[in-house]
Short mmCIF file of C-alpha atoms in Angstrom, two decimals:
data_model
loop_
_atom_site.label_atom_id
_atom_site.label_comp_id
_atom_site.label_asym_id
_atom_site.label_seq_id
_atom_site.Cartn_x
_atom_site.Cartn_y
_atom_site.Cartn_z
CA MET A 257 0.00 0.00 0.00
CA LYS A 258 2.87 2.39 0.76
CA ILE A 259 4.38 1.77 -2.68
CA LEU A 260 1.00 2.44 -4.32
CA ALA A 261 0.62 5.66 -2.34
CA VAL A 262 4.05 6.87 -3.45
CA VAL A 263 3.25 6.11 -7.08
CA LEU A 264 -0.06 7.96 -6.85
CA LEU A 265 1.69 10.95 -5.24
CA LEU A 266 4.29 11.09 -8.03
CA LEU A 267 1.55 10.93 -10.68
CA ALA A 268 -0.30 13.77 -8.96
CA VAL A 269 2.84 15.93 -8.87
CA ALA A 270 3.52 15.25 -12.56
CA ALA A 271 -0.04 16.17 -13.46
CA CYS A 272 0.31 19.52 -11.69
CA THR A 273 3.70 20.40 -13.23
CA PRO A 274 3.18 23.01 -16.00
CA THR A 275 4.39 22.05 -19.46
CA GLN A 276 7.64 23.80 -20.41
CA GLN A 277 6.99 26.11 -23.31
CA GLY A 278 9.54 26.17 -26.12
CA GLU A 279 11.36 29.33 -27.09
CA PRO A 280 9.93 31.22 -30.10
CA LYS A 281 11.70 30.27 -33.31
CA GLU A 282 14.42 32.74 -34.26
CA GLU A 283 14.33 33.59 -37.97
CA ALA A 284 17.70 34.45 -39.49
CA TRP A 285 16.29 36.90 -42.04
CA LEU A 286 15.21 39.21 -39.21
CA THR A 287 18.69 39.55 -37.69
CA GLY A 288 20.23 41.88 -40.28
CA LYS A 289 20.80 45.61 -40.26
CA LEU A 290 17.80 47.92 -40.56
CA THR A 291 18.16 50.65 -43.20
CA PHE A 292 15.95 53.31 -44.77
CA ARG A 293 16.15 54.33 -48.45
CA LYS A 294 14.10 56.58 -50.69
CA VAL A 295 11.98 54.75 -53.29
CA GLU A 296 12.79 55.97 -56.78
CA SER A 297 10.58 53.47 -58.65
CA ILE A 298 8.65 50.21 -58.15
CA THR A 299 7.94 47.43 -60.63
CA PRO A 300 5.00 45.30 -59.43
CA GLY A 301 5.52 41.56 -59.29
CA SER A 302 3.96 38.37 -57.99
CA ALA A 303 5.06 36.72 -54.77
CA PRO A 304 7.88 34.23 -55.39
CA SER A 305 6.80 32.26 -52.33
CA SER A 306 3.72 31.72 -50.17
CA SER A 307 5.88 32.25 -47.09
CA PRO A 308 7.13 35.80 -46.39
CA SER A 309 10.12 34.48 -44.45
CA SER A 310 11.34 32.29 -47.32
CA ALA A 311 11.10 35.29 -49.66
CA HIS A 312 13.63 37.19 -47.53
CA PRO A 313 17.18 35.96 -48.24
CA VAL A 314 19.63 35.20 -45.45
CA PRO A 315 23.19 36.49 -45.97
CA ARG A 316 25.38 33.71 -47.40
CA SER A 317 28.12 35.71 -49.10
CA VAL A 318 30.73 38.12 -47.74
CA ALA A 319 31.43 41.56 -49.13
CA GLY A 320 34.69 40.50 -50.78
CA ASP A 321 33.17 37.68 -52.83
CA PRO A 322 33.49 38.19 -56.60
CA ALA A 323 29.74 37.50 -56.94
CA VAL A 324 28.97 40.42 -54.63
CA GLN A 325 31.20 42.78 -56.59
CA THR A 326 29.68 41.64 -59.89
CA VAL A 327 26.12 42.25 -58.70
CA ARG A 328 27.03 45.59 -57.14
CA ALA A 329 28.28 46.76 -60.54
CA THR A 330 24.75 46.46 -61.96
CA ARG A 331 22.23 46.63 -59.12
CA GLN A 332 24.12 49.39 -57.30
CA SER A 333 25.42 51.27 -60.32
CA PRO A 334 25.32 55.09 -60.18
CA ASP A 335 24.03 54.90 -63.77
CA ALA A 336 20.22 54.81 -63.76
CA THR A 337 20.19 53.09 -67.17
CA VAL A 338 22.27 50.21 -65.83
CA ARG A 339 19.98 49.84 -62.81
CA GLU A 340 16.94 49.85 -65.10
CA LEU A 341 18.40 46.90 -67.01
CA ALA A 342 19.11 45.16 -63.70
CA LEU A 343 15.46 45.62 -62.69
CA GLY A 344 14.37 43.80 -65.81
CA THR A 345 16.57 40.76 -65.20
CA LEU A 346 16.40 40.51 -61.39
CA ASP A 347 14.93 37.21 -60.14
CA CYS A 348 13.43 37.87 -56.70
CA ALA A 349 13.23 34.14 -55.91
CA ALA A 350 16.92 33.44 -56.60
CA PRO A 351 19.68 33.48 -53.94
CA ASP A 352 20.85 37.06 -53.48
CA PRO A 353 24.60 37.78 -53.12
CA LEU A 354 23.73 41.31 -51.97
CA ALA A 355 21.74 40.09 -48.95
CA GLY A 356 23.50 41.85 -46.09
CA ASN A 357 26.24 43.07 -48.45
CA ASP A 358 24.74 46.12 -50.14
CA ASP A 359 26.77 49.34 -50.23
CA VAL A 360 24.82 51.80 -48.09
CA ALA A 361 26.28 54.80 -49.94
CA ALA A 362 25.07 53.59 -53.36
CA PRO A 363 21.61 53.15 -54.94
CA LEU A 364 20.10 49.66 -54.76
CA VAL A 365 17.90 47.49 -56.94
CA THR A 366 16.15 44.90 -54.77
CA CYS A 367 12.85 43.11 -54.04
CA ASP A 368 10.24 42.68 -51.33
CA ALA A 369 8.54 39.48 -50.14
CA GLU A 370 5.78 39.90 -52.73
CA GLY A 371 8.22 39.92 -55.65
CA ALA A 372 7.94 43.64 -56.39
CA LYS A 373 11.19 45.20 -57.63
CA TYR A 374 12.52 48.50 -56.32
CA ASP A 375 15.04 51.07 -57.45
CA LEU A 376 16.14 52.81 -54.25
CA GLY A 377 18.36 55.72 -53.32
CA PRO A 378 21.32 55.48 -50.92
CA VAL A 379 20.71 54.78 -47.23
CA PHE A 380 19.83 58.00 -45.40
CA LEU A 381 19.06 56.46 -41.98
CA ASP A 382 19.87 53.16 -40.30
CA GLY A 383 18.97 51.10 -37.26
CA ASP A 384 21.88 52.43 -35.20
CA ARG A 385 19.64 55.44 -34.54
CA VAL A 386 16.87 53.34 -32.95
CA VAL A 387 16.68 53.71 -29.16
CA LYS A 388 13.35 51.96 -28.52
CA ALA A 389 11.35 49.33 -30.39
CA LYS A 390 8.05 47.73 -29.47
CA ALA A 391 5.98 45.01 -31.15
CA SER A 392 2.18 45.23 -31.16
CA PRO A 393 -0.84 44.04 -33.19
CA SER A 394 -1.56 46.16 -36.24
CA GLU A 395 -4.45 48.55 -35.73
CA TYR A 396 -5.66 47.47 -39.17
CA GLY A 397 -5.84 43.80 -38.18
CA ASP A 398 -3.11 42.67 -40.62
CA GLY A 399 -0.48 40.92 -38.50
CA HIS A 400 1.83 42.78 -36.15
CA VAL A 401 3.96 45.92 -36.46
CA VAL A 402 7.12 47.25 -34.83
CA THR A 403 7.09 50.84 -33.59
CA VAL A 404 10.57 52.37 -33.40
CA GLU A 405 11.76 55.52 -31.69
CA PHE A 406 14.90 57.28 -32.95
CA ASP A 407 17.56 59.15 -31.00
CA ASP A 408 17.77 62.92 -31.42
CA GLY A 409 19.94 62.74 -34.54
CA GLY A 410 17.78 60.06 -36.12
CA ALA A 411 14.60 61.97 -35.29
CA ARG A 412 15.97 65.08 -37.04
CA THR A 413 16.98 63.06 -40.11
CA TRP A 414 13.58 61.34 -40.24
CA SER A 415 11.76 64.66 -39.84
CA ASP A 416 13.84 66.35 -42.55
CA PHE A 417 13.40 63.43 -44.96
CA THR A 418 9.65 63.05 -44.50
CA THR A 419 9.15 66.81 -44.74
CA ALA A 420 11.02 66.95 -48.05
CA ASN A 421 9.36 63.82 -49.47
CA VAL A 422 5.64 64.12 -48.79
CA GLY A 423 3.85 62.03 -51.41
CA ASN A 424 6.87 59.80 -52.03
CA GLN A 425 7.55 56.33 -50.63
CA VAL A 426 10.28 55.30 -48.22
CA ALA A 427 11.63 51.74 -48.08
CA MET A 428 12.47 50.04 -44.79
CA LEU A 429 14.86 47.14 -45.31
CA ILE A 430 16.54 44.26 -43.47
CA ASN A 431 19.59 42.69 -45.16
CA GLY A 432 18.90 44.86 -48.21
CA ARG A 433 15.42 43.38 -48.79
CA VAL A 434 12.35 45.62 -48.48
CA LEU A 435 10.09 44.94 -45.48
CA SER A 436 7.65 47.73 -46.25
CA ALA A 437 7.50 50.88 -48.36
CA PRO A 438 4.82 53.25 -47.02
CA ARG A 439 3.88 56.48 -48.74
CA ILE A 440 4.66 59.60 -46.71
CA GLN A 441 1.38 61.40 -46.14
CA SER A 442 2.74 64.29 -44.07
CA PRO A 443 5.93 65.30 -42.24
CA ILE A 444 6.72 62.97 -39.31
CA THR A 445 8.33 65.11 -36.64
CA GLY A 446 7.81 63.06 -33.49
CA GLY A 447 10.83 60.78 -33.92
CA THR A 448 8.83 57.54 -34.19
CA THR A 449 7.58 55.37 -37.04
CA GLN A 450 6.13 51.91 -37.66
CA ILE A 451 7.61 49.02 -39.61
CA THR A 452 5.02 46.71 -41.16
CA GLY A 453 5.48 43.52 -43.14
CA ARG A 454 2.80 40.97 -42.27
CA PHE A 455 4.81 39.92 -39.22
CA THR A 456 3.60 37.24 -36.85
CA ALA A 457 3.68 38.11 -33.14
CA ASP A 458 6.95 36.19 -32.69
CA GLN A 459 8.56 37.81 -35.76
CA ALA A 460 7.61 41.32 -34.65
CA ASP A 461 8.92 40.64 -31.15
CA GLN A 462 12.18 39.23 -32.50
CA LEU A 463 12.69 42.25 -34.78
CA ALA A 464 11.93 44.70 -31.97
CA ARG A 465 14.43 42.98 -29.64
CA GLN A 466 17.08 42.81 -32.36
CA LEU A 467 16.76 46.52 -33.14
CA VAL A 468 17.64 47.46 -29.55
CA GLY A 469 20.34 44.81 -29.17
CA ARG A 470 18.56 42.19 -27.05
#
């Protein structure tokens, strides 16, 4: 009887022990550098994949690779005619040597997760200026968003850019791939903005933590 009682006690303890929850899956495509570029033109396309995460390339090359230099010569050319030709031949579903290797001081031809192709200006603001980032459900009911707050220098740059570019679009990128490209409706002077991209709750939380170095 004592043995039976001990067994029953152990079973009761096991039944009351909460199940250990696994850690949210970390997605490599969300761990790159955040940058902001002006949108010069967009060529609509169809999504190369049903999964947004698989449409965002993970860096596999290093800046010194010959493939990176070759692609930079066309997709980051200062010659708009060369970039226009690159737009026409760019395959958004193919491995991208420029993922994480784009030259921030040069223009960039790249894609988003839907397969749209972009001709973008040089980086004018990057994630080093982010001091706070918070994930939350989108107020429009389409996934989650990340709200970022810039430091004083970043806030001034963001205010100056949005003031000078009302009516234009701005691209927000990770690893040189566009996450979202909202149209600027009015000057944004408060030093905060939102990054959208059909994120799940875990993806938005991961991006927010990554942007502030956690």
